[in-house]
CSV table of C-alpha atoms in Angstrom, one decimal:
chain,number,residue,atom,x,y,z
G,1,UNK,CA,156.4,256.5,2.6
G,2,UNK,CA,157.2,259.3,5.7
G,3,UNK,CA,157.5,262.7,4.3
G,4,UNK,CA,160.8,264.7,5.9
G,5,UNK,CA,160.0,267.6,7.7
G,6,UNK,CA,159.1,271.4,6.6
G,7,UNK,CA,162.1,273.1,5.9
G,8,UNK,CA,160.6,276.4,5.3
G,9,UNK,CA,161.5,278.1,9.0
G,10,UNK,CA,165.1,275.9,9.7
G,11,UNK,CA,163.5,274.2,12.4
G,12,UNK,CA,160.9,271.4,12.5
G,13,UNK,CA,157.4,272.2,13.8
G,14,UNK,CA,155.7,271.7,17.0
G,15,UNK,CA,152.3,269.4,16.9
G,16,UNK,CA,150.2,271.3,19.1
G,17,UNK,CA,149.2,269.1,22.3
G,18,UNK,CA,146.5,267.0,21.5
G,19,UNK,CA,143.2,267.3,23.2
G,20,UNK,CA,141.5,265.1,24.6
G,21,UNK,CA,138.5,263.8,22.5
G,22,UNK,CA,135.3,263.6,25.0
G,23,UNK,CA,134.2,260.2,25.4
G,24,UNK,CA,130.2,261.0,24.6
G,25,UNK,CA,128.5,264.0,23.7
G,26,UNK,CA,127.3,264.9,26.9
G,27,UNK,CA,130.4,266.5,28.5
G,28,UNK,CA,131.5,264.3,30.4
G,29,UNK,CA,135.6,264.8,31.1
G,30,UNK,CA,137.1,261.3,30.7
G,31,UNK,CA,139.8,260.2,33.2
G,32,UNK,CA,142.2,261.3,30.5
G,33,UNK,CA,141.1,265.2,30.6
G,34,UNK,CA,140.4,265.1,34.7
G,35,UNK,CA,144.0,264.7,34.7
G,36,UNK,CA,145.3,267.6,32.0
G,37,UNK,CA,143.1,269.9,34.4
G,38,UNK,CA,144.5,269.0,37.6
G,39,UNK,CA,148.0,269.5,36.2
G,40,UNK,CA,146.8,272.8,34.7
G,41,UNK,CA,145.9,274.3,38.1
G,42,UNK,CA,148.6,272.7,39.6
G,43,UNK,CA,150.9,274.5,37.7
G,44,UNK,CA,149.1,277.6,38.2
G,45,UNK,CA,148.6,277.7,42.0
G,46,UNK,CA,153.0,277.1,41.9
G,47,UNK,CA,153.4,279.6,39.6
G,48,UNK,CA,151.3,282.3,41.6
G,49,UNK,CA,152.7,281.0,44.8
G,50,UNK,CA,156.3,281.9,43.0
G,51,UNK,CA,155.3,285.2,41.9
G,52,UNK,CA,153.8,285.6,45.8
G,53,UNK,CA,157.2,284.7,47.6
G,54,UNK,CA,158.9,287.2,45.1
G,55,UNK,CA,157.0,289.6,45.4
G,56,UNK,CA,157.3,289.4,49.7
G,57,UNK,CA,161.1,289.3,49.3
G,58,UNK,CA,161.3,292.1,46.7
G,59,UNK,CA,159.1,294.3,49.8
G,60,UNK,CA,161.4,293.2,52.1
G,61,UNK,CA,164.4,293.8,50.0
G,62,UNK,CA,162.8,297.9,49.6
G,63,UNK,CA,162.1,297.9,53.0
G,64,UNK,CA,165.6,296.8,54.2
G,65,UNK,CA,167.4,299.6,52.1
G,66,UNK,CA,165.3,302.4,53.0
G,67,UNK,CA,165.8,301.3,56.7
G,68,UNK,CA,169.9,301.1,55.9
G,69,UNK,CA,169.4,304.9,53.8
G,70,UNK,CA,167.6,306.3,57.2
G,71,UNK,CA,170.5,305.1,59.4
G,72,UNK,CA,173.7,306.9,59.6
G,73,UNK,CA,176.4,304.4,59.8
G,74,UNK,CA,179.3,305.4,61.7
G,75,UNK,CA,182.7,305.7,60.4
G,76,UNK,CA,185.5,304.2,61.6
G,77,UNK,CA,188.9,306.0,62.3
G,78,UNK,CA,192.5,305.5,63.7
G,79,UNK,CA,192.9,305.6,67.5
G,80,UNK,CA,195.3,308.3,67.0
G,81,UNK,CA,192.7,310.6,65.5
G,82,UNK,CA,190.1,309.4,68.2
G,83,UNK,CA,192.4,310.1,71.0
G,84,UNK,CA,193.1,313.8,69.8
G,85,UNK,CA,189.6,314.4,69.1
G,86,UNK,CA,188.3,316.8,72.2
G,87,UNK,CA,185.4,315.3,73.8
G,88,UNK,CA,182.8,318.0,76.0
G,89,UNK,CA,183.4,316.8,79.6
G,90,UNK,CA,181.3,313.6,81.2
G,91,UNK,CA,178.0,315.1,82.3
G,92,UNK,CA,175.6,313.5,85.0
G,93,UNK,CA,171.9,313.9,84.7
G,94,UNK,CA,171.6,313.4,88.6
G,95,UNK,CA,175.2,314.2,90.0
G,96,UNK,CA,177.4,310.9,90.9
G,97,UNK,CA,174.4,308.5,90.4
G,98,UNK,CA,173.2,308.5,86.6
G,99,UNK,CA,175.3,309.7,83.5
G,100,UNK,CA,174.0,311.3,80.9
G,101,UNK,CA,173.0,309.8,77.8
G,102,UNK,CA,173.3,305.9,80.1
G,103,UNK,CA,171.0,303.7,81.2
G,104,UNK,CA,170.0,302.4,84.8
G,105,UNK,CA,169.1,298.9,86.1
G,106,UNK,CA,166.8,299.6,89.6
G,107,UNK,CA,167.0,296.1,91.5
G,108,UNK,CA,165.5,295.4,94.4
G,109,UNK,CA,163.7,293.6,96.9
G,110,UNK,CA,160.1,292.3,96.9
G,111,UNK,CA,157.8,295.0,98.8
G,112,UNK,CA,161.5,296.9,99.1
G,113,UNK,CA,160.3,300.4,98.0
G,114,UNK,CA,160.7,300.3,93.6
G,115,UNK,CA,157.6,302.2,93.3
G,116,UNK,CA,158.7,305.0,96.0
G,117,UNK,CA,161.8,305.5,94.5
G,118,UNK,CA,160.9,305.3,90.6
G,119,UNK,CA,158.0,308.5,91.7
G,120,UNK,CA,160.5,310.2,93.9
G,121,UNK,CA,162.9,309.9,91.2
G,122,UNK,CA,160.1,311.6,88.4
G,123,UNK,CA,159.6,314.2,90.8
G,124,UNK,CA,163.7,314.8,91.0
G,125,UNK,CA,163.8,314.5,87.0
G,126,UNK,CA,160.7,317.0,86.4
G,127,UNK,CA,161.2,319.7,89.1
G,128,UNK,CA,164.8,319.3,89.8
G,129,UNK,CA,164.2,318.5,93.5
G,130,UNK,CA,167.5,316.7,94.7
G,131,UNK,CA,166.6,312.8,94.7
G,132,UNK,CA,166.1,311.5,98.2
G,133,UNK,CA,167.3,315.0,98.9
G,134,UNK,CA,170.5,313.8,98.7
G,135,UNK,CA,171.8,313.6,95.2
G,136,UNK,CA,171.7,317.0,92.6
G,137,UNK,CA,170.0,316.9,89.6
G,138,UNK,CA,172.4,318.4,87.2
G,139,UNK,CA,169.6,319.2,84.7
G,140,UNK,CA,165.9,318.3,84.5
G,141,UNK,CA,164.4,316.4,82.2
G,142,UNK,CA,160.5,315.8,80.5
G,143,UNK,CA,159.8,311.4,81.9
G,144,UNK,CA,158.0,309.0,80.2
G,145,UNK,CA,156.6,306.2,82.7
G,146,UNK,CA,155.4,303.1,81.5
G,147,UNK,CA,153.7,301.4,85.0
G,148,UNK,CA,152.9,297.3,84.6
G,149,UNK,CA,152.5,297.1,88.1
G,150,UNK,CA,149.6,299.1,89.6
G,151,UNK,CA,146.2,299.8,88.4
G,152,UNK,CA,144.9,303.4,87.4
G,153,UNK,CA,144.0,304.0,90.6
G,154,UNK,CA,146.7,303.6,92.6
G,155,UNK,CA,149.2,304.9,90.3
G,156,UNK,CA,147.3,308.4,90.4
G,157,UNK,CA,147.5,307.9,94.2
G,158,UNK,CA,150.9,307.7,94.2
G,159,UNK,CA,151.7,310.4,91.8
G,160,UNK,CA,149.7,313.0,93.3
G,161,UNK,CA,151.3,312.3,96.9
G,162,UNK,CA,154.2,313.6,95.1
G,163,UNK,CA,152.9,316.9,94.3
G,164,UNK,CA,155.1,317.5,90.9
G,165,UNK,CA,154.9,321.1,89.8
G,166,UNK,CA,155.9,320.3,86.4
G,167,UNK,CA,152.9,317.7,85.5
G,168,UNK,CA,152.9,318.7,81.7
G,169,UNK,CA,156.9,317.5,81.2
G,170,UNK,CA,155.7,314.1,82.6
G,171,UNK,CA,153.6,311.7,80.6
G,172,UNK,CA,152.8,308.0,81.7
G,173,UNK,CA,150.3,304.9,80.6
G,174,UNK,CA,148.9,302.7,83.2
G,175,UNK,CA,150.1,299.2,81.7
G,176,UNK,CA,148.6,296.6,84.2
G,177,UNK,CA,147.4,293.5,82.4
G,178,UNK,CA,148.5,295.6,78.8
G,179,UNK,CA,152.1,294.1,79.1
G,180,UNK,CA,151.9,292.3,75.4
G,181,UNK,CA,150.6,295.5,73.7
G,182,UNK,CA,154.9,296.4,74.4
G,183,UNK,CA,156.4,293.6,72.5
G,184,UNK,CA,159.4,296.0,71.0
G,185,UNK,CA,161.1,293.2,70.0
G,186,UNK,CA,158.7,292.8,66.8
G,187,UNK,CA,160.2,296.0,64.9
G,188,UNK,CA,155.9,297.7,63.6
G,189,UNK,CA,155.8,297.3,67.3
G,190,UNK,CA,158.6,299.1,68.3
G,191,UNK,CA,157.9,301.9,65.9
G,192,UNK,CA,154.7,302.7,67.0
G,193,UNK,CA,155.9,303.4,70.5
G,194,UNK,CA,158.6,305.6,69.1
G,195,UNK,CA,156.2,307.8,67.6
G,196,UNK,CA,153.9,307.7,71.1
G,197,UNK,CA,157.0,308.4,73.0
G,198,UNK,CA,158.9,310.8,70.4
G,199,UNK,CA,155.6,312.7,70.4
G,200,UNK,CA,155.4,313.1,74.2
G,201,UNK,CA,158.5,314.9,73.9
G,202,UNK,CA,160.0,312.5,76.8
G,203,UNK,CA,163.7,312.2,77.4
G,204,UNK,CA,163.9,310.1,79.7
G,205,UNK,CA,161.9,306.6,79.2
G,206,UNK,CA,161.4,304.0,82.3
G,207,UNK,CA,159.6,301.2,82.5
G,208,UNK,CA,158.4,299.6,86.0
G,209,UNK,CA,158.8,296.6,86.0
G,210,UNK,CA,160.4,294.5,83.8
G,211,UNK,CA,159.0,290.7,84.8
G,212,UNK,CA,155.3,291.4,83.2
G,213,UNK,CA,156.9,292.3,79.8
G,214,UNK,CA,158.9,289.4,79.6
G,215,UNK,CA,156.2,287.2,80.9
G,216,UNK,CA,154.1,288.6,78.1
G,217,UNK,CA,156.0,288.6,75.0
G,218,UNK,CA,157.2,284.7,76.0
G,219,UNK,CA,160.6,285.5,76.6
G,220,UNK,CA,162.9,283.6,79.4
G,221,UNK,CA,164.1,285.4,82.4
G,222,UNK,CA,166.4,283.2,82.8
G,223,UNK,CA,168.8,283.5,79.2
G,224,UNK,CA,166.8,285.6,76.8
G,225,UNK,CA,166.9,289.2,78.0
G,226,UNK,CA,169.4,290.1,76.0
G,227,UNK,CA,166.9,290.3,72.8
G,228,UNK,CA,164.6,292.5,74.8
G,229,UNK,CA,167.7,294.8,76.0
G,230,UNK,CA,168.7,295.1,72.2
G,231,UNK,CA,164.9,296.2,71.2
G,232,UNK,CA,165.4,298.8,74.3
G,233,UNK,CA,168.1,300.1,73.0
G,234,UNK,CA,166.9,300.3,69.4
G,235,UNK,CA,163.4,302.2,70.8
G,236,UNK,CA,165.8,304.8,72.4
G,237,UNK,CA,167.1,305.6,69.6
G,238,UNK,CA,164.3,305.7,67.5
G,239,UNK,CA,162.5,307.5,69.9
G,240,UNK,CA,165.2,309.9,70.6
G,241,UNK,CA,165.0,308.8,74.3
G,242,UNK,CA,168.7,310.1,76.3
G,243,UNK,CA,168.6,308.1,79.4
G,244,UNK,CA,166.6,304.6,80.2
G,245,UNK,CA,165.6,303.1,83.5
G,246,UNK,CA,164.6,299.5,84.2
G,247,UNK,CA,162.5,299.1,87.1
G,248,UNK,CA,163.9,294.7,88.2
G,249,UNK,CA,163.4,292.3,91.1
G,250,UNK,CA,165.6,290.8,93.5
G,251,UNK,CA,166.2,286.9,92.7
G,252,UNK,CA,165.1,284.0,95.8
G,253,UNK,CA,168.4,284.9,97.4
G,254,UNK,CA,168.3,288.4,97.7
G,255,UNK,CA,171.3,289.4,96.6
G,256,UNK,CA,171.0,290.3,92.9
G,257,UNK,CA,168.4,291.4,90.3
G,258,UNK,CA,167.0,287.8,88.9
G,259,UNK,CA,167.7,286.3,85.6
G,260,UNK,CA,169.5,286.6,82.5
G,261,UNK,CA,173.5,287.8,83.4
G,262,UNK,CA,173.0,290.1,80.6
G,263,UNK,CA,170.6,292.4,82.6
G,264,UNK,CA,173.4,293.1,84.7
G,265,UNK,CA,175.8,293.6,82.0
G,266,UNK,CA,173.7,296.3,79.7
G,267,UNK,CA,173.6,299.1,82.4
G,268,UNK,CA,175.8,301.8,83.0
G,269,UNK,CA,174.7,301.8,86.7
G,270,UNK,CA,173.1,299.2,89.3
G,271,UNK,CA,170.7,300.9,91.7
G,272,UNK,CA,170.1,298.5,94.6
G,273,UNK,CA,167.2,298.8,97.2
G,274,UNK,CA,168.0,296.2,99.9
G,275,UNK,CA,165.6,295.7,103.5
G,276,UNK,CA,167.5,295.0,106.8
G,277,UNK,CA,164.7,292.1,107.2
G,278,UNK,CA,164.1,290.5,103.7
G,279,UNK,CA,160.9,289.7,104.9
G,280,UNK,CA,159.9,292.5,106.2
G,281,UNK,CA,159.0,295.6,104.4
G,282,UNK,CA,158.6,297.4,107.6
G,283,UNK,CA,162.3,296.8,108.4
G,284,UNK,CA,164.9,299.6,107.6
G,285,UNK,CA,165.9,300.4,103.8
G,286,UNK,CA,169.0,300.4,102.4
G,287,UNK,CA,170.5,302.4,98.4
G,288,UNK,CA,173.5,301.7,97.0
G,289,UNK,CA,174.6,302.1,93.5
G,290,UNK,CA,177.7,301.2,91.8
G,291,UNK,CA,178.5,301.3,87.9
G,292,UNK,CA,180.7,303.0,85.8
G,293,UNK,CA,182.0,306.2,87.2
G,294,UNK,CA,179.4,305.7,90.1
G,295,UNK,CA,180.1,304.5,93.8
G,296,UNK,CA,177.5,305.7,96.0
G,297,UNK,CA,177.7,303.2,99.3
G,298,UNK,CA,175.1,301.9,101.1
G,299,UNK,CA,173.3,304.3,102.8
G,300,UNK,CA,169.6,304.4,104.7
G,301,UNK,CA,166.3,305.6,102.9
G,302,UNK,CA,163.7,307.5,105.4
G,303,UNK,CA,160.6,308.0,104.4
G,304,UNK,CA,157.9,310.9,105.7
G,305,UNK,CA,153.9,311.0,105.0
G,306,UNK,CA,154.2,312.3,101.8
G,307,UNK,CA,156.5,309.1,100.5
G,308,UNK,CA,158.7,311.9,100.2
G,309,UNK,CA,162.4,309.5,100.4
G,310,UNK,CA,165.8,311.1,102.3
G,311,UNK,CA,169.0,308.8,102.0
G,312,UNK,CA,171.2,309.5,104.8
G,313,UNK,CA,174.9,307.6,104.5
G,314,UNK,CA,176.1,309.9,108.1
G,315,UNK,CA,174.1,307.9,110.3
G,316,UNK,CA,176.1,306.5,113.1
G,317,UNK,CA,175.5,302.4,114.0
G,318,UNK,CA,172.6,303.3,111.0
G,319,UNK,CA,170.9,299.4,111.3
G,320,UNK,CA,170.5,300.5,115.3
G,321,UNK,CA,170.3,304.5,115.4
G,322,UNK,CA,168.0,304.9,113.0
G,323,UNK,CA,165.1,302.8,114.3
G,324,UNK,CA,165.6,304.3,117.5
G,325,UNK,CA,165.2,308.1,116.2
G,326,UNK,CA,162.2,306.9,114.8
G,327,UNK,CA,161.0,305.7,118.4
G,328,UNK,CA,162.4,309.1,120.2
G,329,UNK,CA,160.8,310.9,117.6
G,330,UNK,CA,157.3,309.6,118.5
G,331,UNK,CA,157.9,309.5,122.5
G,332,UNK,CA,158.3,313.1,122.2
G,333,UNK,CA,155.1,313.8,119.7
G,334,UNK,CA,153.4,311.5,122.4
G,335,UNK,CA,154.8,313.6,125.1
G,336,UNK,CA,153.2,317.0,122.8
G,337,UNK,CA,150.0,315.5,122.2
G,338,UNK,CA,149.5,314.9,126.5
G,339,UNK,CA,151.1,317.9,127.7
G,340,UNK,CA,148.2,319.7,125.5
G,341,UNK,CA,145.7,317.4,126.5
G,342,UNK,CA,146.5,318.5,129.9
G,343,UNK,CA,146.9,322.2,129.0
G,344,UNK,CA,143.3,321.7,128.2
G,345,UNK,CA,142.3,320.7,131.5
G,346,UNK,CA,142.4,317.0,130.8
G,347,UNK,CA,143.6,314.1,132.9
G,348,UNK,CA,145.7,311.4,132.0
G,349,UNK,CA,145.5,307.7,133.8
G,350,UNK,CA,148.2,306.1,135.6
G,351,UNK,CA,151.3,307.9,133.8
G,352,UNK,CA,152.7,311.2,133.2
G,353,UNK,CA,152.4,313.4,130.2
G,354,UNK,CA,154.7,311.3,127.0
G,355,UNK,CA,154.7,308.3,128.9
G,356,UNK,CA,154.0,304.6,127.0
G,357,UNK,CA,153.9,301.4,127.4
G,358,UNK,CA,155.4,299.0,125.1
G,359,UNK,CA,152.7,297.4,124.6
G,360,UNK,CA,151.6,300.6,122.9
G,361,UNK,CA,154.6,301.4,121.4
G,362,UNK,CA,154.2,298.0,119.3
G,363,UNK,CA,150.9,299.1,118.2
G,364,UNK,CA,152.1,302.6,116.8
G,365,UNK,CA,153.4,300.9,113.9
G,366,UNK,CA,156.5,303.1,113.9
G,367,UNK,CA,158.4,301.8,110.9
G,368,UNK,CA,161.1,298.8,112.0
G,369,UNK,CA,159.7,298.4,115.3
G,370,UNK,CA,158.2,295.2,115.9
G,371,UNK,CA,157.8,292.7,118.9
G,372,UNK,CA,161.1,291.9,118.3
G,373,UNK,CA,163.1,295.1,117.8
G,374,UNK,CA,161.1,297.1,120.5
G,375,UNK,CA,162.9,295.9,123.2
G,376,UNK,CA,166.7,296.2,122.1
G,377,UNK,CA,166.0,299.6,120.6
G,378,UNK,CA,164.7,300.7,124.1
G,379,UNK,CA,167.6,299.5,125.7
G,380,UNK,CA,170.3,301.3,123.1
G,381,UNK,CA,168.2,304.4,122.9
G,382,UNK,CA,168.0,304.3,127.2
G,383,UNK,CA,172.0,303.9,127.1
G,384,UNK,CA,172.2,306.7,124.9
G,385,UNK,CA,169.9,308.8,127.2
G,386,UNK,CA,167.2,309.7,124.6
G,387,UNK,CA,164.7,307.5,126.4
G,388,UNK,CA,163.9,307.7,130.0
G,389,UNK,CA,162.4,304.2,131.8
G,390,UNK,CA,160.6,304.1,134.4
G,391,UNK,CA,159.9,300.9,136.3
G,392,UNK,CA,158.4,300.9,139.5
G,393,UNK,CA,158.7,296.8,139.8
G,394,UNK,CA,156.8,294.3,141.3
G,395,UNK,CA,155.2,293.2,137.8
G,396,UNK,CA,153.9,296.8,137.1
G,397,UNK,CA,154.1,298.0,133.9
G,398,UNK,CA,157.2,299.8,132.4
G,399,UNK,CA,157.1,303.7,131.2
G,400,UNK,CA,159.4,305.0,128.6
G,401,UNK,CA,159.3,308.6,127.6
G,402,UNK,CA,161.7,311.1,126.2
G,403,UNK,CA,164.0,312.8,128.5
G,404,UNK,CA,163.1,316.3,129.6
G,405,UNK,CA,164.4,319.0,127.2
């Protein structure tokens, strides 16, 4: 006969789980107890897994909200208080070319002169110098230059041809083959460049160029910038960077900065460095820039020993004249150099004191004259009587020289 149930506690009892009974005396687990184990740690390896994935969300959760408490979320308001509220008037950090508090997209051509400008533009920013000697600079600023292009060596080359006065409000990192170190797109990453660059005390933040970044970090020039452009954004501000440069390259055809159409949407000014010869980086340079509130057109770039950069937009027939000048320019230092030679007591061969041959003028490697500019540049500056020819025929060779003053 079955007994009913305990009654004692309202509820029936549990039997405890029964063990399994070894098989022998020798401790052996039977088939029966391999099994009860197995499920045992089974359980166990779920249950700390669980506990794991909680715990990552609950860090992330923490994380999230003390990110949301350090951010100050704006407010929104009605367009009739917005337009009443007085606004301080538009400022430009270099006058007609760059706004304050906006960003710049430098595009240009392959061997077209980036690195010139992006010094001569440090040097503006730090000393106040106008840029190119051309354009103001309202106020100055303290520039942090991140270079992906050139190796220590160079770079210090270049930026002591400069000759800044202000070295200490300028800080830069040689970043040749470091390019993945500035993955700001991974937010640890992006912080600890704020802090670099926030301690630097820079305000103004440009990077030269952009193509080894994006190569580095895996993204696609062709429709992923925008993720990059967002992470730039986000390191200005947490940085406390004002204005932002991006150093870019001219696409196949020459006409645009390369890749994503988002590149060309995010700035609040195109600069554009152009060549008359895309080919050739001897051939004149162009600057134009264009944006919002900013219409600067074309114009020519000169260049003296110093890489020191002049943009000239008053140069008449500018693709012809301005080669030319160049040429004049040395015919009369040629024409310096003999009449002190012959001051001296020296004689000169076969031509009188500033005269060349074109063979020599070739070889002078005056900038934009080549074997095939020489010879219509002679003939425009000749019409324009600031070269004299002289061609005595008969298969002799012809002398050009600079007029008498």
């Amino acid at each position: 006969m079955t007994r009913a149930p305990s009654t004692r506690s309202g509820a029936p009892k549990k039997r405890p789980a029964r063990k399994p009974k070894p098989a022998s005396g020798d401790g052996t687990l039977t088939p029966e107890e391999k099994a009860l184990l197995a499920q045992k740690d089974y359980e166990e390896a779920v249950e700390e897994r669980v506990r794991s994935i909680q715990i990552g969300e609950e860090a992330k959760r923490r994380l999230a909200e003390e990110k949301a408490g350090a951010l100050e979320i704006p407010k929104l308001e009605t367009l009739d208080r917005f337009l009443r509220r007085k606004m301080p008037p538009q400022k430009y950090l270099i006058d007609g070319l760059w706004q304050a508090d906006g960003n710049v997209l430098l595009a240009a051509q392959s061997k077209g002169g980036k690195t010139t400008i992006v010094g001569n533009l440090a040097r503006s920013l730090v000393d106040g110098d106008p840029f190119m000697d051309h354009f103001e600079v309202v106020e100055t600023r303290t520039v942090a230059l991140l270079d992906f292009e050139m190796s220590e060596h160079m770079l210090q080359d270049w930026m002591r041809e400069q000759s800044i006065r202000n070295r200490r409000n300028m800080a830069l990192v040689p970043m040749r083959g470091r390019a993945g170190a500035f993955r700001i797109t991974d937010d640890a990453t992006r912080a600890l460049w704020a802090r670099i660059i926030e301690d630097a005390g820079a305000e103004v933040l440009i990077l030269d160029p952009l193509r080894p970044i994006i190569d580095a970090i895996g993204l696609k020039e062709s429709n992923e910038l925008g993720e990059f452009l967002q992470a730039f954004a986000a390191l200005k501000v947490e940085a406390g960077i004002s204005e932002g440069l991006i150093v870019h390259h001219y696409g196949h055809g020459a006409q645009r900065a390369s890749g994503d159409s988002r590149l060309l949407g995010w700035p609040d000014a195109i600069w554009n460095g152009t060549l008359q010869e895309v080919n050739d980086p001897t051939s004149i340079h162009y600057f134009q820039a264009y944006g919002r509130d900013v219409n600067v057109p074309r114009g020519v770039v000169l260049m003296d020993d110093f890489k020191r950069l002049e943009f000239k937009t008053d140069v008449p027939e500018e693709s012809k004249t301005v080669l030319y000048d160049r040429l004049v320019e040395w015919l009369e230092k040629q024409k310096e150099l003999d009449e002190e030679a012959v001051a001296k007591g020296e004689e000169l061969k076969g031509h009188a004191p500033g005269e060349r041959k074109t063979s020599q003028i070739i070889s002078a490697g005056i900038k934009g004259i080549t074997k095939h500019t020489v010879a219509p540049e002679l003939e425009q500056a000749r019409k324009a009587k600031r070269v004299v020819l002289r061609d005595e025929g008969n298969g002799k060779p012809k002398w050009y020289s600079a007029p008498a003053s």
